[in-house]
Amino acid sequence: MSSDHPEQQAEQGADKLPAHTEEERREQPVVRQGMFGAKTTGDTSGYGGLVVRQSPKVSASRPYGGPGGAVEPGEFDEVADELERAYPDFGDAIERIVVDRGEMTFFVRREHLRDVAKTMRDEPSLRFELCSGVSGVHYPEDEGAELHSVTHLLSITHNRRVRLEATCPDADPHVPSLVPVYPTSDWHERETYDFFGIVYDGHPALTRIEMPDDWVGHPQRKDYPLGGIPVEYRGAEIPPPDERRSYV
């Protein structure tokens, strides 16, 4: 049953990613077992038999629609068309396009990221003048693309939002800095470097912004140890999370 409320319509109509059958899901590799993937201690969640498989990489098909849904061509199609027209290497630069829950993401090969961003900023039909943030994501199971750098763009002229997402492997965690294109990404890239270890080539001062300068590792990566310090409470000492006993 559809709703007349705009936000609910967006939720109902924008999720157009292809469904996968149970057989197709079983062909995907197992990422972890149990709710939290516990290895050194027991899984106390009660979901020890849960099997989590790697999600297949999906790509939206036309029509992309817009924030309100993808029933027919809309503003997301216009953005894709204008970028393809304005950027000659569109086919090489854009790996895939994902439209999900009223949001559009261009997956950009990292060597093209800065040029694509410049086109998004300068092309009059696009005019994404503002980078509102840069964030990181870590997918340890995504071999060869474990680290994702996500750039959020806003067009004040056309009142539109899109994302540019570039990936890099753990073994070569380098992505071009967008500070020359969007100066506001300066501190955002520093934070992403600090927490995820993505090195932004060409950044004017890529130093830690949250953690101490001598901190070892990047604490928002999913392979970062839980660590912690023991806590005393009414005469009892509680060990840090990675040293607590197993309940199996």
XYZ file of N, CA and C in Angstrom:
744
model
N 0.854 -1.194 0.000
C 0.000 0.000 0.000
C 0.883 1.235 0.000
N 0.670 2.145 -0.933
C 1.489 3.342 -1.031
C 0.950 4.424 -0.106
N 1.856 5.365 0.224
C 1.512 6.450 1.120
C 1.478 7.754 0.348
N 0.721 8.728 0.873
C 0.686 10.053 0.279
C 1.765 10.959 0.862
N 2.444 10.494 1.923
C 3.458 11.307 2.558
C 4.737 11.263 1.717
N 5.333 12.423 1.371
C 6.509 12.445 0.474
C 7.668 11.604 0.975
N 7.988 11.685 2.282
C 9.127 10.924 2.801
C 8.868 9.428 2.730
N 7.642 9.002 3.029
C 7.316 7.584 2.952
C 7.297 7.112 1.503
N 6.870 7.968 0.589
C 6.909 7.606 -0.823
C 8.341 7.387 -1.289
N 9.250 8.229 -0.793
C 10.651 8.072 -1.165
C 11.193 6.742 -0.664
N 10.845 6.372 0.561
C 11.299 5.091 1.099
C 10.726 3.929 0.298
N 9.467 4.034 -0.096
C 8.819 2.935 -0.803
C 9.265 2.827 -2.247
N 9.528 3.972 -2.882
C 9.787 3.936 -4.310
C 11.232 4.008 -4.724
N 12.146 4.443 -3.816
C 13.519 4.696 -4.245
C 14.404 3.470 -4.200
N 14.053 2.470 -3.411
C 14.906 1.291 -3.284
C 14.644 0.370 -4.466
N 15.418 0.525 -5.525
C 15.213 -0.236 -6.750
C 16.371 -1.185 -7.038
N 17.164 -1.514 -6.009
C 18.256 -2.447 -6.241
C 17.702 -3.832 -6.527
N 18.366 -4.604 -7.415
C 17.825 -5.907 -7.786
C 17.812 -6.889 -6.620
N 16.747 -7.681 -6.545
C 16.629 -8.697 -5.498
C 17.462 -9.910 -5.874
N 17.838 -10.693 -4.877
C 18.634 -11.895 -5.107
C 17.922 -13.088 -4.473
N 17.894 -14.180 -5.205
C 17.239 -15.380 -4.708
C 18.090 -16.027 -3.629
N 17.480 -16.950 -2.895
C 18.218 -17.654 -1.845
C 19.399 -18.421 -2.425
N 19.217 -19.000 -3.611
C 20.303 -19.739 -4.243
C 21.457 -18.816 -4.604
N 21.134 -17.609 -5.108
C 22.179 -16.655 -5.461
C 22.941 -16.189 -4.228
N 22.231 -16.001 -3.126
C 22.883 -15.566 -1.899
C 23.821 -16.644 -1.376
N 23.448 -17.917 -1.524
C 24.295 -18.991 -1.012
C 25.600 -19.115 -1.776
N 25.652 -18.556 -2.987
C 26.879 -18.599 -3.772
C 27.889 -17.540 -3.320
N 27.447 -16.557 -2.529
C 28.361 -15.520 -2.053
C 29.235 -16.067 -0.930
N 30.505 -15.634 -0.862
C 31.403 -16.135 0.191
C 30.946 -15.713 1.574
N 31.250 -16.548 2.567
C 30.902 -16.261 3.957
C 31.879 -15.220 4.509
N 31.337 -14.135 5.050
C 32.155 -13.086 5.647
C 32.449 -13.415 7.097
N 31.420 -13.802 7.829
C 31.635 -14.163 9.232
C 30.477 -15.029 9.701
N 30.665 -15.647 10.844
C 29.613 -16.417 11.492
C 29.370 -15.853 12.880
N 28.125 -15.860 13.310
C 27.786 -15.254 14.581
C 27.436 -13.787 14.410
N 26.765 -13.230 15.413
C 26.306 -11.857 15.313
C 27.450 -10.866 15.201
N 28.514 -11.069 16.005
C 29.597 -10.106 16.047
C 30.913 -10.663 15.517
N 30.896 -11.851 14.953
C 32.122 -12.416 14.407
C 33.176 -12.680 15.465
N 32.751 -13.022 16.680
C 33.693 -13.245 17.768
C 34.612 -14.413 17.444
N 35.911 -14.247 17.697
C 36.889 -15.299 17.420
C 37.643 -15.725 18.674
N 38.109 -14.760 19.445
C 38.925 -15.094 20.608
C 38.087 -15.368 21.848
N 36.822 -14.959 21.828
C 35.921 -15.228 22.955
C 34.618 -15.794 22.421
N 33.771 -16.242 23.314
C 32.514 -16.821 22.893
C 31.538 -15.786 22.371
N 30.668 -16.199 21.461
C 29.624 -15.320 20.951
C 28.463 -15.368 21.924
N 28.307 -14.287 22.720
C 27.280 -14.257 23.761
C 25.978 -13.639 23.276
N 25.861 -13.395 21.965
C 24.681 -12.706 21.443
C 23.464 -13.613 21.330
N 23.678 -14.944 21.317
C 22.576 -15.861 21.074
C 22.361 -16.152 19.607
N 23.179 -15.527 18.735
C 23.081 -15.745 17.293
C 24.360 -16.399 16.765
N 24.913 -17.325 17.529
C 26.161 -17.956 17.146
C 26.090 -18.713 15.843
N 24.892 -19.144 15.425
C 24.763 -19.877 14.179
C 24.489 -19.002 12.971
N 24.430 -17.686 13.179
C 24.151 -16.781 12.070
C 25.303 -16.797 11.066
N 24.975 -16.901 9.780
C 25.969 -16.863 8.716
C 25.772 -15.582 7.917
N 26.805 -14.752 7.863
C 26.748 -13.485 7.137
C 27.584 -13.633 5.878
N 26.975 -13.424 4.726
C 27.665 -13.571 3.449
C 27.966 -12.209 2.840
N 28.979 -12.180 2.014
C 29.355 -10.934 1.353
C 28.275 -10.515 0.372
N 27.847 -9.276 0.476
C 26.819 -8.774 -0.421
C 27.412 -8.542 -1.804
N 26.715 -8.949 -2.859
C 27.222 -8.692 -4.213
C 27.188 -7.204 -4.527
N 28.121 -6.768 -5.350
C 28.135 -5.375 -5.762
C 27.004 -5.158 -6.759
N 26.162 -4.209 -6.453
C 24.986 -3.974 -7.280
C 25.129 -2.655 -8.018
N 24.385 -2.534 -9.081
C 24.375 -1.312 -9.885
C 22.940 -1.028 -10.299
N 22.512 0.197 -10.125
C 21.151 0.568 -10.491
C 21.022 0.646 -12.010
N 19.851 0.378 -12.484
C 19.571 0.498 -13.918
C 18.589 1.647 -14.139
N 18.602 2.151 -15.351
C 17.680 3.245 -15.662
C 16.252 2.749 -15.723
N 15.306 3.615 -15.407
C 15.485 5.013 -15.020
C 15.955 5.140 -13.572
N 16.853 6.085 -13.329
C 17.332 6.323 -11.974
C 16.310 7.090 -11.144
N 15.486 7.871 -11.805
C 14.461 8.636 -11.097
C 15.061 9.789 -10.329
N 14.538 10.002 -9.128
C 14.999 11.096 -8.279
C 14.785 10.742 -6.832
N 14.917 11.707 -5.925
C 14.726 11.421 -4.496
C 13.372 10.810 -4.167
N 12.364 11.037 -4.998
C 11.033 10.518 -4.720
C 10.762 9.149 -5.297
N 11.716 8.564 -6.033
C 11.484 7.240 -6.605
C 12.088 7.115 -7.984
N 11.988 5.902 -8.548
C 12.620 5.619 -9.837
C 11.635 5.005 -10.824
N 10.386 5.424 -10.759
C 9.380 4.877 -11.662
C 9.605 5.366 -13.079
N 10.035 6.602 -13.229
C 10.282 7.184 -14.540
C 11.508 8.086 -14.453
N 12.116 8.467 -15.587
C 13.318 9.308 -15.552
C 13.093 10.583 -14.746
N 14.133 10.956 -13.989
C 14.029 12.142 -13.144
C 15.352 12.864 -13.049
N 15.548 13.592 -11.954
C 16.733 14.441 -11.839
C 18.021 13.633 -11.747
N 17.967 12.398 -11.222
C 19.184 11.589 -11.197
C 19.616 11.212 -12.614
N 18.660 10.956 -13.489
C 18.996 10.691 -14.889
C 19.632 11.920 -15.527
N 19.109 13.096 -15.171
C 19.671 14.336 -15.712
C 21.116 14.522 -15.267
N 21.402 14.254 -14.006
C 22.767 14.395 -13.499
C 23.700 13.435 -14.226
N 23.277 12.170 -14.365
C 24.113 11.186 -15.056
C 24.328 11.573 -16.517
N 23.284 12.026 -17.177
C 23.398 12.414 -18.585
C 24.334 13.598 -18.761
N 24.212 14.597 -17.892
C 25.044 15.795 -18.019
C 26.503 15.481 -17.704
N 26.749 14.612 -16.714
C 28.127 14.235 -16.416
C 28.729 13.449 -17.573
N 27.953 12.540 -18.160
C 28.453 11.762 -19.292
C 28.756 12.673 -20.485
N 27.925 13.694 -20.682
C 28.151 14.628 -21.787
C 29.381 15.492 -21.540
N 29.568 15.917 -20.290
C 30.623 16.878 -19.984
C 31.978 16.227 -19.737
N 31.988 14.946 -19.362
C 33.260 14.291 -19.036
C 33.548 13.227 -20.091
N 34.530 13.442 -20.961
C 34.759 12.537 -22.093
C 35.071 11.100 -21.689
N 35.737 10.908 -20.545
C 36.128 9.562 -20.110
C 35.121 8.956 -19.139
N 33.855 9.320 -19.288
C 32.819 8.852 -18.372
C 32.822 7.324 -18.266
N 32.906 6.628 -19.392
C 32.842 5.168 -19.378
C 33.979 4.531 -18.618
N 35.168 5.137 -18.674
C 36.317 4.608 -17.935
C 36.299 5.035 -16.475
N 35.768 6.209 -16.214
C 35.835 6.773 -14.866
C 34.784 6.202 -13.925
N 33.575 5.980 -14.415
C 32.461 5.562 -13.548
C 32.332 4.042 -13.597
N 32.615 3.400 -12.467
C 32.513 1.943 -12.372
C 31.064 1.486 -12.353
N 30.255 2.178 -11.575
C 28.836 1.848 -11.487
C 28.115 2.994 -10.800
N 26.799 2.983 -10.933
C 25.948 3.982 -10.299
C 24.929 3.244 -9.433
N 24.785 3.690 -8.208
C 23.834 3.072 -7.287
C 22.825 4.118 -6.834
N 21.555 3.814 -6.991
C 20.476 4.655 -6.482
C 19.708 3.833 -5.464
N 19.711 4.290 -4.237
C 19.088 3.529 -3.158
C 18.485 4.485 -2.140
N 17.200 4.281 -1.851
C 16.492 5.088 -0.858
C 16.608 6.590 -1.128
N 16.409 6.941 -2.397
C 16.384 8.340 -2.766
C 17.732 9.025 -2.791
N 18.827 8.243 -2.824
C 20.165 8.825 -2.858
C 20.954 8.221 -4.009
N 21.804 9.039 -4.641
C 22.567 8.615 -5.821
C 24.056 8.638 -5.517
N 24.749 7.555 -5.874
C 26.185 7.448 -5.656
C 26.874 7.044 -6.948
N 27.879 7.831 -7.345
C 28.748 7.480 -8.462
C 30.003 6.811 -7.898
N 30.249 5.561 -8.290
C 31.489 4.897 -7.911
C 32.542 5.248 -8.965
N 33.544 6.032 -8.541
C 34.521 6.616 -9.457
C 35.876 5.943 -9.249
N 36.512 5.533 -10.341
C 37.880 5.033 -10.232
C 38.774 6.145 -9.706
N 39.621 5.817 -8.756
C 40.325 6.858 -8.008
C 41.198 7.749 -8.880
N 41.752 7.219 -9.967
C 42.600 8.047 -10.817
C 41.805 9.134 -11.541
N 40.479 8.988 -11.593
C 39.630 9.991 -12.249
C 38.918 10.891 -11.239
N 39.092 10.642 -9.955
C 38.251 11.292 -8.949
C 38.340 12.818 -9.011
N 39.547 13.347 -9.079
C 39.685 14.803 -9.036
C 39.089 15.460 -10.285
N 39.304 14.845 -11.446
C 38.757 15.425 -12.680
C 37.234 15.346 -12.705
N 36.673 14.236 -12.214
C 35.217 14.116 -12.149
C 34.648 15.162 -11.199
N 35.290 15.342 -10.038
C 34.820 16.339 -9.074
C 34.877 17.739 -9.662
N 35.936 18.035 -10.398
C 36.056 19.357 -11.021
C 34.941 19.579 -12.054
N 34.618 18.521 -12.796
C 33.524 18.624 -13.761
C 32.191 18.836 -13.048
N 31.979 18.105 -11.962
C 30.743 18.268 -11.192
C 30.618 19.691 -10.656
N 31.749 20.305 -10.312
C 31.718 21.669 -9.768
C 31.512 22.731 -10.851
N 32.200 22.585 -11.980
C 32.284 23.679 -12.946
C 31.244 23.633 -14.058
N 30.733 22.456 -14.376
C 29.764 22.355 -15.466
C 28.464 23.074 -15.070
N 28.018 24.060 -15.857
C 26.831 24.839 -15.474
C 25.589 23.994 -15.253
N 25.424 22.907 -15.995
C 24.234 22.073 -15.829
C 24.319 21.178 -14.598
N 25.484 21.116 -13.968
C 25.653 20.316 -12.755
C 25.803 21.248 -11.544
N 26.880 22.018 -11.518
C 27.115 23.046 -10.495
C 26.975 22.524 -9.062
N 27.750 21.469 -8.750
C 27.837 21.007 -7.366
C 28.941 21.821 -6.702
N 28.555 22.988 -6.168
C 29.528 23.957 -5.679
C 30.116 23.598 -4.330
N 29.438 22.763 -3.551
C 29.836 22.555 -2.158
C 30.112 21.089 -1.870
N 31.262 20.834 -1.265
C 31.530 19.510 -0.671
C 31.158 19.611 0.802
N 30.110 18.897 1.197
C 29.627 18.997 2.574
C 30.309 18.021 3.519
N 31.151 17.124 2.986
C 31.856 16.220 3.878
C 32.547 15.100 3.124
N 33.571 14.537 3.756
C 34.264 13.355 3.255
C 34.313 12.347 4.391
N 33.942 11.121 4.111
C 33.936 10.094 5.144
C 34.554 8.819 4.591
N 34.870 7.908 5.480
C 35.483 6.646 5.086
C 34.634 5.459 5.497
N 34.842 4.343 4.809
C 34.192 3.078 5.159
C 35.240 1.977 4.981
N 35.194 0.997 5.836
C 36.149 -0.116 5.747
C 35.372 -1.419 5.565
N 35.640 -2.101 4.454
C 35.046 -3.405 4.170
C 36.174 -4.430 4.071
N 36.548 -5.068 5.165
C 37.674 -6.009 5.130
C 37.490 -7.148 4.134
N 36.239 -7.514 3.836
C 35.981 -8.637 2.939
C 35.989 -8.230 1.469
N 36.044 -6.922 1.182
C 36.017 -6.451 -0.208
C 37.445 -6.444 -0.755
N 37.911 -7.598 -1.186
C 39.307 -7.767 -1.561
C 39.690 -6.834 -2.710
N 40.774 -6.088 -2.494
C 41.243 -5.144 -3.491
C 40.578 -3.787 -3.424
N 39.537 -3.661 -2.619
C 38.838 -2.375 -2.467
C 38.344 -2.250 -1.027
N 39.228 -2.554 -0.091
C 38.816 -2.596 1.311
C 38.446 -1.221 1.864
N 39.081 -0.175 1.371
C 38.842 1.170 1.892
C 38.052 2.003 0.883
N 37.009 2.654 1.370
C 36.157 3.491 0.519
C 36.209 4.930 1.035
N 36.465 5.870 0.126
C 36.409 7.294 0.444
C 35.144 7.860 -0.185
N 34.291 8.455 0.641
C 32.972 8.909 0.194
C 32.898 10.429 0.305
N 32.639 11.078 -0.827
C 32.552 12.536 -0.888
C 31.109 12.951 -1.132
N 30.586 13.829 -0.287
C 29.198 14.267 -0.365
C 29.143 15.652 -1.015
N 28.417 15.747 -2.123
C 28.351 16.996 -2.867
C 26.942 17.576 -2.854
N 26.889 18.904 -2.831
C 25.614 19.621 -2.843
C 25.643 20.682 -3.930
N 24.612 20.704 -4.770
C 24.427 21.775 -5.734
C 23.452 22.789 -5.139
N 23.977 23.943 -4.788
C 23.116 25.004 -4.273
C 22.269 25.573 -5.402
N 22.850 25.631 -6.604
C 22.137 26.181 -7.752
C 20.899 25.363 -8.083
N 21.055 24.024 -8.129
C 19.967 23.151 -8.569
C 19.295 22.393 -7.412
N 19.773 22.609 -6.173
C 19.207 21.946 -5.001
C 19.224 20.421 -5.171
N 20.428 19.872 -5.412
C 20.582 18.431 -5.599
C 21.770 17.935 -4.780
N 21.712 16.679 -4.404
C 22.808 16.047 -3.671
C 23.189 14.738 -4.349
N 24.496 14.471 -4.438
C 25.002 13.187 -4.913
C 26.243 12.842 -4.100
N 26.695 11.599 -4.267
C 27.936 11.160 -3.635
C 28.900 10.659 -4.699
N 30.201 10.896 -4.476
C 31.261 10.278 -5.252
C 31.994 9.322 -4.319
N 32.105 8.073 -4.726
C 32.747 7.068 -3.872
C 33.891 6.425 -4.639
N 35.087 6.480 -4.046
C 36.279 5.891 -4.650
C 36.859 4.859 -3.694
N 37.390 3.785 -4.243
C 37.931 2.712 -3.413
C 39.428 2.577 -3.621
N 40.095 1.986 -2.633
C 41.512 1.669 -2.743
C 41.798 0.461 -1.867
N 42.819 -0.310 -2.192
C 43.135 -1.508 -1.409
C 43.946 -1.176 -0.160
N 43.911 -2.086 0.819
C 44.727 -1.926 2.019
C 46.200 -1.771 1.666
N 46.639 -2.515 0.639
C 48.051 -2.516 0.274
C 48.497 -1.216 -0.382
N 47.562 -0.411 -0.874
C 47.877 0.852 -1.544
C 46.784 1.861 -1.221
N 46.747 2.351 0.020
C 45.602 3.163 0.472
C 45.680 4.619 0.045
N 45.796 4.859 -1.257
C 45.956 6.227 -1.746
C 44.769 6.644 -2.610
N 44.300 7.879 -2.367
C 43.212 8.485 -3.137
C 43.587 9.947 -3.361
N 43.344 10.513 -4.538
C 43.666 11.932 -4.753
C 42.875 12.837 -3.815
N 43.548 13.823 -3.264
C 42.879 14.809 -2.420
C 42.003 15.711 -3.277
N 40.853 16.090 -2.729
C 39.963 17.015 -3.430
C 40.064 18.435 -2.884
N 41.063 18.696 -2.038
C 41.241 20.057 -1.520
C 41.466 21.066 -2.639
N 42.217 20.731 -3.710
C 42.352 21.712 -4.798
C 41.030 22.054 -5.478
N 40.048 21.161 -5.406
C 38.746 21.402 -6.027
C 37.763 21.952 -5.009
N 37.713 21.327 -3.843
C 36.812 21.742 -2.763
C 37.644 21.991 -1.506
N 38.062 23.220 -1.240
C 38.877 23.501 -0.051
C 38.217 23.058 1.257
N 36.893 22.989 1.291
C 36.207 22.586 2.528
C 36.471 21.128 2.894
N 37.045 20.342 1.974
C 37.308 18.935 2.298
C 38.593 18.755 3.093
N 39.298 19.846 3.387
C 40.594 19.792 4.072
C 40.516 18.984 5.368
N 39.742 19.444 6.323
C 39.696 18.788 7.621
C 38.962 17.450 7.546
N 38.016 17.336 6.631
C 37.297 16.068 6.490
C 38.253 14.965 6.029
N 39.132 15.284 5.090
C 40.102 14.290 4.629
C 41.102 13.953 5.731
N 41.470 14.926 6.523
C 42.374 14.649 7.653
C 41.723 13.695 8.636
N 40.446 13.892 8.916
C 39.741 13.009 9.848
C 39.637 11.593 9.277
N 39.338 11.486 7.978
C 39.234 10.166 7.358
C 40.584 9.469 7.352
N 41.647 10.216 7.089
C 43.000 9.649 7.184
C 43.287 9.168 8.602
N 42.925 9.983 9.571
C 43.186 9.664 10.974
C 42.488 8.376 11.382
N 41.217 8.236 11.039
C 40.414 7.121 11.528
C 40.477 5.879 10.652
N 40.738 6.050 9.340
C 40.702 4.905 8.433
C 42.038 4.616 7.737
N 42.959 5.558 7.742
C 44.246 5.325 7.127
C 44.286 5.569 5.636
N 43.277 6.231 5.066
C 43.298 6.573 3.643
C 44.220 7.774 3.449
N 45.209 7.623 2.573
C 46.180 8.689 2.317
C 45.687 9.519 1.130
N 45.457 10.797 1.368
C 44.946 11.690 0.319
C 46.120 12.411 -0.335
N 46.512 11.930 -1.501
C 47.651 12.492 -2.214
C 47.355 13.919 -2.659
N 48.292 14.836 -2.350
C 48.121 16.231 -2.712
C 47.491 17.080 -1.630
N 47.154 16.472 -0.488
C 46.603 17.257 0.617
C 47.685 18.179 1.171
N 47.343 19.425 1.503
C 48.370 20.379 1.936
C 49.002 20.063 3.288
N 48.316 19.334 4.169
C 48.867 19.050 5.505
C 48.144 17.835 6.088
N 48.459 16.656 5.571
C 47.738 15.453 5.996
C 48.315 14.943 7.309
N 47.785 15.443 8.412
C 48.202 15.027 9.744
C 46.968 14.619 10.531
N 47.184 13.940 11.630
C 46.056 13.530 12.473
C 45.314 14.752 12.994
N 44.009 14.571 13.168
C 43.188 15.695 13.617
C 42.418 15.367 14.900
N 42.259 14.061 15.204
C 41.539 13.641 16.411
C 42.467 12.906 17.385
N 43.220 11.931 16.867
C 44.072 11.118 17.719
C 45.423 11.795 17.915
N 46.160 11.441 18.979
C 47.506 12.002 19.171
C 48.418 11.652 17.997
N 49.417 12.484 17.773
C 50.310 12.302 16.634
C 51.014 10.954 16.653
N 51.298 10.421 17.840
C 52.031 9.162 17.936
C 51.109 7.947 18.073
N 49.805 8.140 17.814
C 48.864 7.021 17.932
C 49.160 5.979 16.858
N 49.099 4.715 17.259
C 49.372 3.615 16.330
C 48.055 3.063 15.799
N 47.902 3.023 14.473
C 46.698 2.448 13.880
C 45.613 3.467 13.627
N 44.498 2.969 13.106
C 43.371 3.815 12.704
C 42.098 3.224 13.311
N 41.550 3.849 14.357
C 40.580 3.190 15.244
C 39.183 2.953 14.693
N 38.817 3.449 13.500
C 37.488 3.135 12.986
C 37.518 2.032 11.933
N 38.674 1.457 11.707
C 38.744 0.289 10.836
C 38.168 -0.919 11.569
N 37.550 -1.797 10.829
C 36.870 -2.925 11.465
C 37.836 -3.994 11.963
N 39.097 -3.927 11.527
C 40.070 -4.883 12.046
C 40.884 -4.299 13.191
N 40.511 -3.120 13.664
C 41.220 -2.496 14.770
C 40.834 -3.202 16.069
N 41.808 -3.554 16.916
C 41.476 -4.279 18.159
C 40.608 -3.444 19.086
N 39.746 -4.129 19.833
C 38.860 -3.421 20.750
C 39.655 -2.677 21.808
N 40.664 -3.338 22.355
C 41.545 -2.676 23.317
C 40.800 -2.162 24.531
N 41.202 -1.031 25.014
C 40.579 -0.465 26.207
C 41.506 -0.576 27.402
N 41.035 -0.137 28.545
C 41.811 -0.189 29.776
C 40.960 -0.855 30.850
N 41.594 -1.511 31.823
C 40.806 -2.109 32.913
C 40.129 -1.024 33.744
N 38.951 -1.351 34.259
C 38.164 -0.398 35.039
C 37.909 -0.986 36.423
N 38.141 -0.179 37.457
C 37.857 -0.612 38.819
C 36.474 -0.120 39.223
N 35.686 -1.032 39.810
C 34.336 -0.663 40.234
C 34.037 -1.400 41.537
N 33.970 -0.662 42.628
C 33.664 -1.208 43.947
C 34.583 -2.381 44.292
N 35.858 -2.146 44.072
C 36.826 -3.156 44.471
C 37.077 -4.250 43.462
N 36.282 -4.317 42.394
C 36.483 -5.345 41.363
C 37.116 -4.707 40.134
N 37.917 -5.480 39.435
C 38.557 -4.974 38.224
C 37.955 -5.631 36.997
N 37.459 -4.819 36.081
C 36.865 -5.314 34.839
C 37.910 -5.164 33.738
N 38.334 -6.264 33.107
C 39.366 -6.169 32.072
C 38.833 -5.503 30.815
N 39.732 -5.028 29.952
C 39.283 -4.443 28.689
C 38.582 -5.478 27.826
N 37.776 -5.053 26.837
C 36.928 -5.983 26.069
C 37.681 -7.135 25.424
N 38.894 -6.883 24.920
C 39.595 -7.954 24.209
C 40.299 -8.935 25.134
N 40.130 -8.759 26.453
C 40.749 -9.684 27.397
C 39.730 -10.363 28.303
N 38.460 -10.143 28.045
C 37.444 -10.737 28.900
C 37.270 -12.210 28.609
N 36.774 -12.919 29.570
C 36.711 -14.376 29.450
C 35.655 -14.830 28.443
N 35.808 -16.045 27.988
C 34.850 -16.641 27.080
C 33.710 -17.259 27.860
N 32.503 -17.167 27.277
C 31.334 -17.741 27.940
C 30.855 -19.008 27.237
N 31.694 -19.617 26.422
C 31.281 -20.851 25.737
C 31.371 -22.017 26.680
